[in-house]
Amino acid sequence: MRLFNVASDEEIKQAETTDVYFVHTKQILEAKGLEKTNVIAEVTPGSLPENWSWGIFCGIEELVHLFSGIPVNVYSMPEGAIFYSTDCQGFREPVMRIEGSYGKFCLYETPLLGLICQASGIATRAARIRKIAENKRLISFGIRRMHPSLSPMIDRAAFIGGFDAVSSLTGAKATETEPVGTMPHALIIVVGDQVKAWKAFDDVVEEDVPRVALVDTYSDEKMETVMAAENLKKLKAVRLDTPSSRKGDFAEIVREVRWELDLRGYKHVQIFVSGGLNEKSVKQLSEVGADAFGVGTYVSNSPTVNFAMDIVEIDGKLCAKRGKLGGRKEVWRCQKCLTDIVLPFHEPPPRCPKCRSETECMLKPLVKKGKVVAKLPNPKEIRKYVLKQLEKLSLE
Ligand code: PCP
């Protein structure tokens, strides 16, 4: 009996999360002896949500598990690679290519797309917040807004997108990091007094956990901040999670708290903000002195990237449907200026149309006849790769 309404690893691996029309398609092809038809299928992003000018490709680690053992070849951009909706010429840009007997992977289109659509949306929003927050600390707080079964994926995608840490235990395992958190209002409410609760935290919790006092439970943030600074010698930061009914001008509150802390010689005490944050508020609060951010829903509930998979070639014959470009393609990237150019597969490597530098082929072998051939980097390495690319990108 299923306790939670989520598909098991086995069900996903057996394509039991597929759409039934693929089951019918496989039945028909088998009945007509067409299941061994050799096809080239490509995955393209279509237009990106909210006019994003780029996306972060995420979900490959799980995709490899899905395709391991399926006797087809998969070529893909590496996890963490930026991608565009179209290349510098305006041509749709494939992020992945699958080659083989269509009958072998027909059922896997649905789970394949699900694994990259949601994770890439989360990683991209996280990367945009990363650009805005510059080197300020970002903690992923969003798993409580989504089905708990997704917490490892959500926190991993937020981390890959550039967040510094994640709040969930499963997310920390998936990112090979330590989970990070401060204290909930519940602790102060149950202890019944702010100072007693902060001190209890200080007495009980391991030394290496930063002392971050929540300062908005019962009274004004400024006054609770001063109380925390005066009562906690090891205070690292104060967290302002001001309820929307009291938020008014949150930036002004942060500025005021900074002033009162500095006036009393607590320049070392940082300001951590959370609660309903998004790109606009992270920018504004960072400018007035916030040092760290707990971002939840805005990232965990990111719009998905609507990748689609399309057959573009059968036994060398061009066959793309309307709206898609025919034939096997290669994506060439100038790693110097991150310009992409899409060319028919057999075309020689081009020079970068913008800076004339050499270009690199982006669709790299991932799975060969069902065997994983790529060395998969760990989340920290992927995050580093993302941060390097972000240096060259703007949000526009
Ligand atoms: C939680 C946390 C953040 C919220 C949820 C998650 O607040 O402190 O403020 O971020 P989001 O608004 O960006 O989704 P509460 O629900 O007030 O819980 P807590 O007492 O743990 O702060």
Short mmCIF file of C-alpha atoms and ligand atoms in Angstrom, two decimals:
data_model
loop_
_atom_site.label_atom_id
_atom_site.label_comp_id
_atom_site.label_asym_id
_atom_site.label_seq_id
_atom_site.Cartn_x
_atom_site.Cartn_y
_atom_site.Cartn_z
CA MET A 1 0.00 0.00 0.00
CA ARG A 2 1.29 3.48 -0.93
CA LEU A 3 1.61 5.77 2.12
CA PHE A 4 2.38 8.86 0.12
CA ASN A 5 1.07 9.72 -3.36
CA VAL A 6 4.45 9.64 -5.00
CA ALA A 7 5.82 7.17 -7.54
CA SER A 8 8.50 4.79 -6.26
CA ASP A 9 11.97 4.54 -7.84
CA GLU A 10 10.85 1.24 -9.36
CA GLU A 11 7.66 2.74 -10.84
CA ILE A 12 9.65 5.63 -12.38
CA LYS A 13 12.31 3.24 -13.70
CA GLN A 14 9.58 1.02 -15.22
CA ALA A 15 8.06 4.12 -16.90
CA GLU A 16 4.84 3.68 -14.94
CA THR A 17 4.64 7.46 -14.63
CA THR A 18 4.38 7.76 -18.41
CA ASP A 19 1.36 9.14 -20.30
CA VAL A 20 -0.93 6.33 -21.53
CA TYR A 21 -0.81 7.57 -25.14
CA PHE A 22 2.82 6.42 -25.24
CA VAL A 23 1.68 2.94 -24.12
CA HIS A 24 -0.81 2.87 -27.01
CA THR A 25 1.89 4.17 -29.40
CA LYS A 26 4.27 1.37 -28.37
CA GLN A 27 1.47 -1.23 -28.79
CA ILE A 28 0.69 0.07 -32.28
CA LEU A 29 4.35 0.22 -33.39
CA GLU A 30 4.94 -3.32 -32.10
CA ALA A 31 1.78 -4.55 -33.84
CA LYS A 32 2.96 -2.94 -37.08
CA GLY A 33 6.60 -4.06 -36.65
CA LEU A 34 7.81 -0.44 -36.41
CA GLU A 35 9.15 -0.44 -32.84
CA LYS A 36 12.74 -0.82 -34.06
CA THR A 37 12.49 2.36 -36.15
CA ASN A 38 15.78 4.23 -35.68
CA VAL A 39 15.10 7.81 -34.71
CA ILE A 40 16.94 10.95 -33.69
CA ALA A 41 14.98 12.85 -31.04
CA GLU A 42 15.96 16.23 -29.62
CA VAL A 43 14.93 18.06 -26.43
CA THR A 44 14.47 21.81 -26.77
CA PRO A 45 13.40 24.40 -24.17
CA GLY A 46 10.89 26.49 -26.14
CA SER A 47 10.36 30.01 -24.80
CA LEU A 48 11.66 30.51 -21.26
CA PRO A 49 9.33 31.67 -18.42
CA GLU A 50 9.21 35.36 -17.40
CA ASN A 51 11.40 36.34 -20.39
CA TRP A 52 14.42 34.75 -18.79
CA SER A 53 17.29 35.21 -21.25
CA TRP A 54 18.97 32.00 -20.10
CA GLY A 55 18.31 28.90 -18.00
CA ILE A 56 20.37 26.49 -15.86
CA PHE A 57 20.15 22.88 -17.06
CA CYS A 58 19.38 20.64 -14.05
CA GLY A 59 18.13 17.10 -13.34
CA ILE A 60 20.76 15.14 -15.32
CA GLU A 61 21.89 12.95 -12.42
CA GLU A 62 18.39 11.47 -12.10
CA LEU A 63 17.96 11.30 -15.87
CA VAL A 64 21.07 9.14 -16.11
CA HIS A 65 19.50 6.69 -13.64
CA LEU A 66 16.36 6.66 -15.77
CA PHE A 67 18.23 5.88 -19.01
CA SER A 68 20.86 3.55 -17.60
CA GLY A 69 20.07 0.12 -19.09
CA ILE A 70 17.93 1.45 -21.97
CA PRO A 71 19.90 0.51 -25.16
CA VAL A 72 19.94 3.97 -26.74
CA ASN A 73 22.51 6.77 -26.99
CA VAL A 74 21.97 10.03 -25.14
CA TYR A 75 23.99 13.19 -25.80
CA SER A 76 23.44 16.09 -23.45
CA MET A 77 24.61 19.45 -22.21
CA PRO A 78 26.34 18.93 -18.84
CA GLU A 79 24.32 19.48 -15.67
CA GLY A 80 24.61 23.11 -14.62
CA ALA A 81 25.23 24.34 -18.17
CA ILE A 82 23.39 27.49 -19.11
CA PHE A 83 21.08 27.14 -22.08
CA TYR A 84 19.13 29.52 -24.23
CA SER A 85 15.75 29.22 -25.88
CA THR A 86 17.41 30.00 -29.22
CA ASP A 87 21.02 30.37 -30.43
CA CYS A 88 22.57 33.62 -31.70
CA GLN A 89 20.84 33.11 -35.06
CA GLY A 90 17.40 32.63 -33.50
CA PHE A 91 17.34 28.84 -34.04
CA ARG A 92 15.82 26.69 -31.26
CA GLU A 93 18.64 25.17 -29.25
CA PRO A 94 18.58 21.44 -28.35
CA VAL A 95 19.91 20.61 -24.86
CA MET A 96 19.78 16.85 -25.44
CA ARG A 97 19.67 14.28 -28.27
CA ILE A 98 18.54 10.66 -28.07
CA GLU A 99 19.41 8.19 -30.80
CA GLY A 100 18.10 4.65 -31.13
CA SER A 101 15.08 2.38 -31.64
CA TYR A 102 12.06 4.52 -30.77
CA GLY A 103 10.31 1.56 -29.16
CA LYS A 104 13.13 1.35 -26.59
CA PHE A 105 12.60 4.85 -25.15
CA CYS A 106 9.13 5.79 -26.31
CA LEU A 107 7.64 5.41 -22.80
CA TYR A 108 10.37 7.49 -21.14
CA GLU A 109 9.56 10.86 -22.73
CA THR A 110 7.26 11.85 -19.86
CA PRO A 111 9.58 11.05 -16.91
CA LEU A 112 12.57 12.43 -18.85
CA LEU A 113 10.89 15.79 -19.33
CA GLY A 114 9.59 15.85 -15.75
CA LEU A 115 13.11 15.35 -14.41
CA ILE A 116 14.56 18.36 -16.24
CA CYS A 117 11.58 20.75 -16.53
CA GLN A 118 11.03 21.32 -12.79
CA ALA A 119 14.65 21.10 -11.63
CA SER A 120 15.84 23.51 -14.36
CA GLY A 121 13.14 26.02 -13.38
CA ILE A 122 14.24 25.92 -9.73
CA ALA A 123 17.96 26.07 -10.55
CA THR A 124 17.38 29.05 -12.86
CA ARG A 125 15.39 31.09 -10.33
CA ALA A 126 18.01 30.24 -7.71
CA ALA A 127 20.77 31.41 -10.09
CA ARG A 128 18.94 34.68 -10.74
CA ILE A 129 18.66 35.30 -6.99
CA ARG A 130 22.35 34.39 -6.72
CA LYS A 131 23.25 37.09 -9.27
CA ILE A 132 21.18 39.66 -7.36
CA ALA A 133 22.51 38.73 -3.91
CA GLU A 134 26.11 38.83 -5.19
CA ASN A 135 28.25 37.22 -2.45
CA LYS A 136 25.66 37.45 0.32
CA ARG A 137 24.54 34.21 1.96
CA LEU A 138 21.52 32.42 0.49
CA ILE A 139 19.69 29.59 2.27
CA SER A 140 17.02 27.48 0.56
CA PHE A 141 13.89 27.58 2.76
CA GLY A 142 11.32 26.38 0.24
CA ILE A 143 10.78 22.67 0.73
CA ARG A 144 7.82 23.18 3.10
CA ARG A 145 5.79 24.51 0.19
CA MET A 146 6.18 21.35 -1.89
CA HIS A 147 5.50 17.61 -1.53
CA PRO A 148 8.14 16.31 0.94
CA SER A 149 9.20 13.60 -1.53
CA LEU A 150 10.63 16.41 -3.67
CA SER A 151 12.74 18.04 -0.96
CA PRO A 152 16.05 16.42 -2.09
CA MET A 153 15.44 17.53 -5.70
CA ILE A 154 14.32 21.05 -4.75
CA ASP A 155 17.19 21.75 -2.38
CA ARG A 156 19.71 20.16 -4.78
CA ALA A 157 18.49 22.36 -7.66
CA ALA A 158 18.57 25.49 -5.46
CA PHE A 159 22.12 24.61 -4.36
CA ILE A 160 23.25 23.94 -7.95
CA GLY A 161 21.71 27.29 -8.94
CA GLY A 162 24.09 28.96 -6.49
CA PHE A 163 22.47 28.92 -3.04
CA ASP A 164 25.03 28.50 -0.26
CA ALA A 165 23.08 26.02 1.85
CA VAL A 166 19.79 24.18 2.23
CA SER A 167 17.49 23.71 5.22
CA SER A 168 16.32 20.10 4.74
CA LEU A 169 18.10 16.99 6.03
CA THR A 170 17.41 15.14 2.76
CA GLY A 171 18.51 18.17 0.76
CA ALA A 172 21.77 18.29 2.69
CA LYS A 173 22.38 14.61 1.93
CA ALA A 174 21.64 15.19 -1.77
CA THR A 175 24.11 18.11 -1.87
CA GLU A 176 26.70 16.50 0.45
CA THR A 177 26.48 19.58 2.72
CA GLU A 178 25.37 20.35 6.29
CA PRO A 179 21.72 21.43 6.67
CA VAL A 180 21.39 25.05 7.78
CA GLY A 181 18.66 26.75 9.79
CA THR A 182 18.09 29.29 12.57
CA MET A 183 15.08 28.87 14.93
CA PRO A 184 11.30 28.80 14.34
CA HIS A 185 8.81 31.08 16.11
CA ALA A 186 7.52 27.87 17.73
CA LEU A 187 10.66 27.62 19.90
CA ILE A 188 10.12 31.10 21.37
CA ILE A 189 6.38 30.50 21.77
CA VAL A 190 6.85 27.19 23.62
CA VAL A 191 9.67 28.51 25.84
CA GLY A 192 7.43 31.53 26.37
CA ASP A 193 10.13 34.20 26.40
CA GLN A 194 12.53 35.42 23.67
CA VAL A 195 15.64 35.75 25.86
CA LYS A 196 15.06 32.38 27.57
CA ALA A 197 14.59 30.75 24.15
CA TRP A 198 17.72 32.30 22.63
CA LYS A 199 19.73 31.26 25.70
CA ALA A 200 18.26 27.75 25.61
CA PHE A 201 19.37 27.49 21.97
CA ASP A 202 22.84 28.67 23.02
CA ASP A 203 23.01 26.17 25.91
CA VAL A 204 21.80 23.13 23.96
CA VAL A 205 22.70 23.35 20.25
CA GLU A 206 26.17 22.25 19.01
CA GLU A 207 28.85 24.97 19.18
CA ASP A 208 29.41 25.00 15.40
CA VAL A 209 25.79 26.03 14.69
CA PRO A 210 25.78 29.81 14.27
CA ARG A 211 23.73 31.64 16.89
CA VAL A 212 21.00 33.40 14.89
CA ALA A 213 18.25 34.89 17.05
CA LEU A 214 14.73 35.29 15.60
CA VAL A 215 13.70 38.83 16.58
CA ASP A 216 10.10 39.40 15.46
CA THR A 217 7.94 37.06 17.52
CA TYR A 218 6.23 39.31 20.07
CA SER A 219 7.64 42.81 19.82
CA ASP A 220 9.44 45.30 17.61
CA GLU A 221 12.39 43.98 15.61
CA LYS A 222 14.66 46.82 16.78
CA MET A 223 13.99 46.20 20.48
CA GLU A 224 14.25 42.39 20.19
CA THR A 225 17.50 42.81 18.23
CA VAL A 226 19.03 44.92 21.01
CA MET A 227 17.82 42.37 23.60
CA ALA A 228 19.45 39.54 21.62
CA ALA A 229 22.75 41.39 21.18
CA GLU A 230 22.89 42.26 24.88
CA ASN A 231 22.00 38.70 26.04
CA LEU A 232 23.89 36.49 23.60
CA LYS A 233 27.71 36.90 23.61
CA LYS A 234 28.10 34.55 20.59
CA LEU A 235 25.31 36.18 18.57
CA LYS A 236 26.19 35.82 14.87
CA ALA A 237 23.06 37.34 13.41
CA VAL A 238 19.45 38.30 14.00
CA ARG A 239 16.67 36.90 11.76
CA LEU A 240 13.84 39.20 10.72
CA ASP A 241 10.86 37.19 9.46
CA THR A 242 8.44 40.06 9.93
CA PRO A 243 4.82 39.06 9.24
CA SER A 244 3.37 40.77 6.15
CA SER A 245 0.79 42.59 8.35
CA ARG A 246 3.67 44.35 10.12
CA LYS A 247 6.11 44.60 7.20
CA GLY A 248 5.25 48.11 6.01
CA ASP A 249 8.65 49.27 4.69
CA PHE A 250 10.80 46.19 5.45
CA ALA A 251 13.90 47.89 4.00
CA GLU A 252 13.46 50.77 6.47
CA ILE A 253 13.21 48.27 9.35
CA VAL A 254 16.44 46.56 8.22
CA ARG A 255 18.21 49.94 7.93
CA GLU A 256 17.01 50.90 11.43
CA VAL A 257 18.16 47.59 12.95
CA ARG A 258 21.58 48.00 11.31
CA TRP A 259 21.88 51.54 12.76
CA GLU A 260 20.91 50.49 16.30
CA LEU A 261 23.32 47.52 16.23
CA ASP A 262 26.25 49.62 14.98
CA LEU A 263 25.47 52.45 17.45
CA ARG A 264 25.84 49.95 20.31
CA GLY A 265 29.06 48.42 18.97
CA TYR A 266 27.52 45.27 17.45
CA LYS A 267 28.91 45.85 13.95
CA HIS A 268 29.76 42.09 13.80
CA VAL A 269 26.13 41.04 14.24
CA GLN A 270 24.64 40.29 10.82
CA ILE A 271 21.06 40.70 9.62
CA PHE A 272 19.31 37.62 8.16
CA VAL A 273 15.94 38.21 6.47
CA SER A 274 13.27 35.74 5.33
CA GLY A 275 9.56 35.52 4.52
CA GLY A 276 8.07 36.00 1.06
CA LEU A 277 11.37 37.09 -0.52
CA ASN A 278 11.81 37.36 -4.29
CA GLU A 279 14.25 38.92 -6.80
CA LYS A 280 12.97 42.46 -6.14
CA SER A 281 12.99 42.27 -2.32
CA VAL A 282 16.37 40.49 -2.13
CA LYS A 283 17.86 43.32 -4.23
CA GLN A 284 16.24 46.06 -2.14
CA LEU A 285 17.08 44.50 1.25
CA SER A 286 20.64 43.71 0.19
CA GLU A 287 21.14 47.39 -0.70
CA VAL A 288 20.06 48.50 2.79
CA GLY A 289 22.35 46.12 4.67
CA ALA A 290 20.78 42.65 4.88
CA ASP A 291 23.63 40.09 4.99
CA ALA A 292 21.82 36.79 4.47
CA PHE A 293 18.53 35.60 2.99
CA GLY A 294 16.21 32.64 3.55
CA VAL A 295 14.29 32.25 0.29
CA GLY A 296 11.49 29.70 0.12
CA THR A 297 8.45 29.63 -2.14
CA TYR A 298 9.93 31.92 -4.79
CA VAL A 299 12.49 29.24 -5.62
CA SER A 300 10.76 25.96 -4.72
CA ASN A 301 7.64 27.04 -6.61
CA SER A 302 9.58 28.28 -9.65
CA PRO A 303 7.91 28.13 -13.05
CA THR A 304 8.98 25.02 -14.95
CA VAL A 305 11.02 25.17 -18.15
CA ASN A 306 8.75 23.58 -20.74
CA PHE A 307 11.22 21.31 -22.47
CA ALA A 308 9.77 19.21 -25.29
CA MET A 309 11.14 16.15 -27.06
CA ASP A 310 10.67 15.79 -30.81
CA ILE A 311 11.73 13.25 -33.42
CA VAL A 312 13.69 15.19 -36.07
CA GLU A 313 15.18 12.39 -38.18
CA ILE A 314 14.29 8.75 -39.05
CA ASP A 315 16.94 6.59 -40.70
CA GLY A 316 18.59 9.76 -42.02
CA LYS A 317 15.31 11.16 -43.44
CA LEU A 318 14.22 14.63 -42.16
CA CYS A 319 10.81 14.41 -40.45
CA ALA A 320 10.37 17.20 -37.88
CA LYS A 321 6.79 18.32 -37.18
CA ARG A 322 5.68 21.89 -37.84
CA GLY A 323 7.31 24.34 -35.45
CA LYS A 324 10.47 22.23 -35.01
CA LEU A 325 13.73 22.19 -37.01
CA GLY A 326 14.54 18.99 -38.92
CA GLY A 327 17.65 16.89 -38.74
CA ARG A 328 20.33 16.06 -36.17
CA LYS A 329 22.05 19.21 -34.88
CA GLU A 330 25.07 20.20 -32.89
CA VAL A 331 25.25 23.11 -30.44
CA TRP A 332 28.58 24.94 -30.52
CA ARG A 333 29.41 27.24 -27.58
CA CYS A 334 32.05 29.93 -27.29
CA GLN A 335 33.17 29.46 -23.70
CA LYS A 336 34.70 32.95 -23.81
CA CYS A 337 31.47 34.89 -24.37
CA LEU A 338 28.92 32.06 -23.94
CA THR A 339 27.53 32.62 -27.45
CA ASP A 340 25.78 29.56 -28.92
CA ILE A 341 25.41 28.57 -32.54
CA VAL A 342 23.29 25.64 -33.71
CA LEU A 343 24.41 23.89 -36.90
CA PRO A 344 23.39 20.75 -38.80
CA PHE A 345 25.31 17.81 -37.34
CA HIS A 346 27.83 17.37 -40.15
CA GLU A 347 28.90 21.01 -40.32
CA PRO A 348 32.48 21.70 -39.15
CA PRO A 349 33.05 23.49 -35.81
CA PRO A 350 32.43 27.22 -36.36
CA ARG A 351 34.33 30.19 -34.96
CA CYS A 352 32.36 32.29 -32.47
CA PRO A 353 30.28 34.72 -34.59
CA LYS A 354 30.83 37.38 -31.88
CA CYS A 355 34.48 37.09 -30.76
CA ARG A 356 35.88 34.66 -33.37
CA SER A 357 37.12 32.36 -30.59
CA GLU A 358 37.00 28.60 -31.00
CA THR A 359 33.77 26.92 -30.03
CA GLU A 360 33.06 23.72 -28.10
CA CYS A 361 30.43 21.08 -28.88
CA MET A 362 27.87 21.11 -26.03
CA LEU A 363 25.92 17.86 -26.60
CA LYS A 364 28.33 15.42 -25.01
CA PRO A 365 27.95 11.61 -24.78
CA LEU A 366 26.03 10.76 -21.58
CA VAL A 367 24.69 7.23 -22.19
CA LYS A 368 25.91 4.81 -24.87
CA LYS A 369 23.70 1.75 -25.58
CA GLY A 370 22.30 2.10 -22.03
CA LYS A 371 25.73 2.36 -20.40
CA VAL A 372 26.53 5.60 -18.57
CA VAL A 373 29.71 6.93 -20.20
CA ALA A 374 29.93 10.42 -18.69
CA LYS A 375 31.71 11.09 -15.39
CA LEU A 376 29.03 12.88 -13.37
CA PRO A 377 30.27 15.79 -11.24
CA ASN A 378 28.95 16.13 -7.67
CA PRO A 379 26.57 18.99 -6.71
CA LYS A 380 29.42 21.16 -5.38
CA GLU A 381 31.34 20.85 -8.67
CA ILE A 382 28.18 21.58 -10.67
CA ARG A 383 27.48 24.63 -8.48
CA LYS A 384 31.02 25.91 -9.10
CA TYR A 385 30.48 25.51 -12.87
CA VAL A 386 27.23 27.51 -12.60
CA LEU A 387 28.88 30.32 -10.61
CA LYS A 388 31.66 30.57 -13.23
CA GLN A 389 29.12 31.00 -16.02
CA LEU A 390 27.05 33.48 -13.98
CA GLU A 391 30.05 35.82 -13.93
CA LYS A 392 29.59 36.28 -17.69
CA LEU A 393 25.80 36.60 -17.70
CA SER A 394 23.38 39.42 -17.01
CA LEU A 395 19.80 39.09 -15.80
CA GLU A 396 18.47 40.93 -18.84
C1 PCP B 1 9.01 30.21 7.53
C2 PCP B 1 10.38 30.66 7.30
C3 PCP B 1 10.24 31.62 6.12
C4 PCP B 1 9.15 31.06 5.32
C5 PCP B 1 8.48 30.08 6.15
C6 PCP B 1 9.70 30.37 4.04
O1 PCP B 1 8.33 31.17 8.25
O2 PCP B 1 10.83 31.24 8.42
O3 PCP B 1 9.83 32.80 6.59
O4 PCP B 1 10.00 31.29 3.15
P1 PCP B 1 8.95 31.84 2.02
O5 PCP B 1 8.05 32.80 2.66
O6 PCP B 1 9.96 32.50 1.10
O7 PCP B 1 8.31 30.65 1.43
P2 PCP B 1 7.18 30.73 9.29
O8 PCP B 1 6.13 29.94 8.59
O9 PCP B 1 6.83 31.98 10.01
O10 PCP B 1 7.88 29.69 10.20
P3 PCP B 1 9.02 29.89 11.26
O11 PCP B 1 8.38 30.05 12.56
O12 PCP B 1 9.76 28.67 11.09
O13 PCP B 1 9.80 31.09 10.87
#
